[in-house]
Coordinates of C-alpha atoms and ligand atoms in Angstrom, one line a residue:
M21 CA 18.7 15.9 -1.6
T22 CA 15.3 16.5 0.1
I23 CA 12.7 13.8 -0.5
T24 CA 9.1 15.2 -0.6
I25 CA 6.1 13.0 -0.8
T26 CA 2.4 13.9 -1.1
A27 CA -0.4 12.7 1.1
F28 CA -4.1 13.5 1.8
D29 CA -4.7 16.7 3.6
R30 CA -7.4 14.7 5.3
S31 CA -7.4 11.0 4.6
P32 CA -10.9 9.4 4.1
D33 CA -9.9 6.7 6.6
G34 CA -9.3 9.3 9.3
G35 CA -5.8 8.1 10.0
K36 CA -6.1 4.3 10.0
G37 CA -3.0 4.2 7.8
L38 CA -4.8 2.8 4.7
A39 CA -4.0 5.6 2.4
R40 CA -1.1 4.7 0.2
D41 CA 1.3 7.3 1.5
T42 CA 1.8 5.0 4.5
R43 CA 3.6 2.4 2.4
V44 CA 6.0 5.0 1.0
R45 CA 6.5 6.5 4.5
W46 CA 7.2 2.9 5.7
A47 CA 9.8 2.3 3.0
L48 CA 11.5 5.6 3.8
E49 CA 11.6 4.7 7.5
E50 CA 13.0 1.2 6.8
A51 CA 15.7 2.9 4.6
G52 CA 16.4 5.5 7.3
Q53 CA 15.7 8.4 4.9
P54 CA 14.2 11.6 6.2
Y55 CA 11.4 13.1 4.1
E56 CA 9.0 16.0 3.9
V57 CA 5.3 15.8 3.2
R58 CA 3.2 18.1 1.0
L59 CA -0.5 17.7 1.9
V60 CA -3.0 18.0 -0.8
S61 CA -6.8 18.4 -0.7
F62 CA -9.1 16.3 -3.0
K63 CA -9.6 19.5 -5.0
A64 CA -5.9 20.3 -5.4
M65 CA -5.2 16.7 -6.5
K66 CA -7.2 17.2 -9.7
E67 CA -5.6 20.6 -10.6
P68 CA -2.8 21.1 -13.1
A69 CA 0.0 21.5 -10.6
H70 CA -0.6 18.1 -9.1
L71 CA -1.5 16.5 -12.4
R72 CA 1.9 17.3 -13.7
V73 CA 3.3 15.2 -10.8
Q74 CA 0.6 12.5 -10.8
P75 CA -1.2 12.2 -14.1
F76 CA -4.2 10.4 -12.5
G77 CA -4.6 13.1 -9.8
Q78 CA -3.8 10.7 -6.9
I79 CA -1.5 10.5 -4.0
P80 CA 1.2 9.6 -3.1
T81 CA 4.0 11.1 -5.2
Y82 CA 7.7 11.2 -4.7
E83 CA 10.0 14.1 -5.5
E84 CA 13.8 14.1 -5.1
G85 CA 15.6 16.8 -7.0
D86 CA 14.8 16.4 -10.7
L87 CA 13.2 13.0 -10.1
V88 CA 9.4 12.9 -9.9
L89 CA 7.7 9.5 -9.4
F90 CA 4.2 8.2 -9.0
E91 CA 2.7 4.7 -8.3
T92 CA 3.6 3.2 -5.0
G93 CA 5.2 0.1 -6.6
A94 CA 7.6 2.3 -8.5
I95 CA 8.3 4.6 -5.6
V96 CA 9.0 1.8 -3.1
F97 CA 11.2 0.0 -5.7
H98 CA 13.2 3.2 -6.2
I99 CA 13.7 3.6 -2.5
A100 CA 14.6 -0.1 -2.1
Q101 CA 17.2 0.1 -5.0
R102 CA 18.8 3.2 -3.6
H103 CA 19.1 2.2 0.0
A104 CA 20.0 -0.9 2.0
G105 CA 17.4 -2.8 4.0
L106 CA 14.6 -3.5 1.5
L107 CA 16.1 -5.7 -1.1
P108 CA 18.5 -8.7 -0.9
T109 CA 22.0 -8.2 -2.4
D110 CA 21.9 -11.6 -4.2
A111 CA 20.6 -10.9 -7.7
N112 CA 18.2 -13.8 -7.9
A113 CA 16.8 -13.1 -4.4
R114 CA 16.3 -9.5 -5.4
A115 CA 14.4 -10.5 -8.5
R116 CA 12.2 -12.8 -6.4
A117 CA 11.5 -9.9 -4.0
M118 CA 10.4 -7.9 -7.0
S119 CA 8.0 -10.7 -8.1
W120 CA 6.3 -10.3 -4.7
M121 CA 6.1 -6.5 -5.1
F122 CA 4.3 -7.0 -8.4
A123 CA 2.2 -9.8 -7.0
A124 CA 1.1 -7.4 -4.2
V125 CA 0.0 -4.6 -6.5
N126 CA -1.1 -6.5 -9.6
T127 CA -2.5 -9.8 -8.3
V128 CA -3.6 -9.3 -4.7
E129 CA -4.6 -5.7 -4.5
P130 CA -7.1 -5.5 -7.4
P131 CA -9.8 -7.7 -5.8
I132 CA -9.2 -6.0 -2.4
L133 CA -9.9 -2.7 -4.1
D134 CA -13.0 -4.1 -5.7
L135 CA -14.3 -4.9 -2.3
A136 CA -13.7 -1.3 -1.1
I137 CA -15.4 0.1 -4.2
A138 CA -18.4 -2.2 -3.8
K139 CA -18.8 -1.3 -0.1
I140 CA -18.2 2.4 -0.4
H141 CA -19.0 3.7 -3.9
E142 CA -21.5 1.1 -5.0
R143 CA -23.2 0.4 -1.7
D144 CA -26.6 1.9 -2.9
Q145 CA -26.7 0.0 -6.1
P146 CA -29.5 -2.6 -6.3
W147 CA -27.0 -5.3 -7.5
T148 CA -24.3 -4.8 -4.8
K149 CA -25.8 -7.3 -2.3
E150 CA -25.6 -10.0 -4.9
R151 CA -22.2 -9.0 -6.2
L152 CA -20.4 -8.7 -2.8
P153 CA -20.1 -12.5 -2.2
L154 CA -18.5 -12.8 -5.7
V155 CA -16.0 -10.1 -4.9
E156 CA -15.1 -11.7 -1.6
E157 CA -14.6 -15.1 -3.3
R158 CA -12.1 -13.5 -5.7
I159 CA -10.2 -12.2 -2.7
R160 CA -10.1 -15.7 -1.2
D161 CA -8.9 -17.0 -4.5
R162 CA -5.8 -14.9 -3.9
L163 CA -5.4 -15.3 -0.1
G164 CA -5.7 -19.1 -0.2
P165 CA -2.6 -19.6 -2.4
L166 CA -0.7 -16.8 -0.7
S167 CA -1.4 -18.4 2.7
A168 CA -0.3 -21.8 1.4
R169 CA 3.0 -20.3 0.1
L170 CA 3.8 -18.3 3.3
G171 CA 3.1 -21.4 5.4
D172 CA 4.9 -21.0 8.7
A173 CA 7.6 -18.7 7.3
E174 CA 8.1 -15.2 8.8
W175 CA 8.3 -13.4 5.5
L176 CA 7.6 -14.4 1.9
D177 CA 11.1 -15.2 0.7
G178 CA 13.8 -15.2 3.4
A179 CA 14.4 -11.9 5.1
F180 CA 11.9 -9.0 5.2
S181 CA 11.9 -7.2 1.8
A182 CA 10.1 -4.6 -0.2
G183 CA 7.9 -7.5 -1.4
D184 CA 6.7 -8.0 2.2
L185 CA 6.3 -4.3 2.7
M186 CA 4.0 -4.0 -0.3
M187 CA 2.1 -7.3 0.5
V188 CA 1.4 -6.3 4.1
S189 CA 0.3 -2.8 3.0
V190 CA -2.2 -4.3 0.6
L191 CA -3.5 -6.9 3.1
L192 CA -4.0 -4.3 5.8
R193 CA -6.9 -2.9 3.8
L194 CA -8.8 -6.2 4.4
R195 CA -8.7 -6.2 8.2
A196 CA -12.1 -4.6 8.7
S197 CA -13.8 -7.1 6.4
G198 CA -12.8 -10.0 8.7
I199 CA -11.6 -12.0 5.6
L200 CA -7.9 -11.7 6.7
D201 CA -8.7 -13.5 9.9
E202 CA -9.9 -16.6 7.9
Y203 CA -6.1 -17.1 7.2
P204 CA -4.4 -17.0 10.6
N205 CA -0.9 -17.2 9.2
L206 CA -1.6 -14.1 7.0
A207 CA -3.2 -12.2 9.9
A208 CA 0.0 -13.0 11.9
Y209 CA 2.2 -11.9 8.9
V210 CA 0.4 -8.6 8.7
A211 CA 0.8 -8.2 12.5
R212 CA 4.5 -8.8 12.2
G213 CA 4.7 -6.1 9.6
E214 CA 2.8 -3.7 11.8
A215 CA 5.1 -4.5 14.7
R216 CA 8.2 -3.3 12.8
P217 CA 9.5 0.0 14.3
A218 CA 9.7 1.5 10.9
Y219 CA 6.0 0.8 10.2
K220 CA 5.1 2.2 13.6
R221 CA 6.9 5.5 12.8
A222 CA 5.2 5.7 9.4
F223 CA 1.8 5.0 11.0
E224 CA 2.3 7.6 13.7
A225 CA 3.4 10.2 11.2
Q226 CA 0.2 9.8 9.0
L227 CA -1.9 9.7 12.1
A228 CA -0.5 13.0 13.3
V229 CA -1.6 14.6 10.1
N230 CA -5.1 13.2 10.3
T231 CA -5.7 14.0 14.0
R232 CA -4.2 17.6 14.0
Ligands
LIG30 N1 -1.9 2.6 -8.2 C1 -1.7 3.8 -7.4 C2 -3.0 4.1 -6.7 C3 -3.0 5.5 -6.0 C4 -4.3 5.7 -5.3 O1 -5.4 5.1 -5.6 N2 -4.3 6.7 -4.4 C5 -5.5 7.0 -3.7 C6 -5.2 7.3 -2.2 S1 -4.7 5.8 -1.4 C7 -6.1 8.3 -4.3 O2 -5.3 9.3 -4.5 N3 -7.4 8.4 -4.4 C8 -8.1 9.5 -4.9 C9 -8.5 9.5 -6.3 O3 -8.1 8.5 -7.0 O4 -9.1 10.4 -6.8 C10 -0.5 3.7 -6.5 O5 -0.2 2.6 -6.0 O6 0.1 4.7 -6.2

């Protein structure tokens, strides 16, 4: 069955790979699954046809026959469950990988998003200059323990998993801020993720869309 995902017609990042379709493309590449992409404009994302697929008018989405999914955590988990390569076979190790997936989207991503919002959408607000250091501190509150847990390991819990795929994807958004480099083992962890052939294919595919 054909898998179709949605992505920005023109990503605001111009192809840096930070839009969330990249993590879905990456999961599909790791799983060796071909997919098609339906590009949507900002206007189309808020129209009824797209809202039926993604209630919040966002990308990415995932369609496979009758199955329609939104939320990257759910999409990557679905791909990981259906195909080998993204979740361990041992039940307990699988459950732990899921903990890292949730940690990525629920614990680490929110303060990173706050920083993007503060820098882009709230940059002209009179209180932004005062607020920024607080937002950055909340990111460090997450990266410190994450860095301690990773230590010298290659991945968060044994072999590379969907947990790492989500965590690396979330951390990538921090690179431009310089905060990631304060944690050399996390910067190296992200670089290991980016060095994976599947990531490179996903990155190139989204770049091709944004440089066409
Ligand atoms: N929690 C959602 C977030 C989706 C999301 O924020 N997508 C962004 C692109 S990376 C988007 O569509 N932004 C436009 C908007 O929210 O209007 C997920 O992980 O899928």
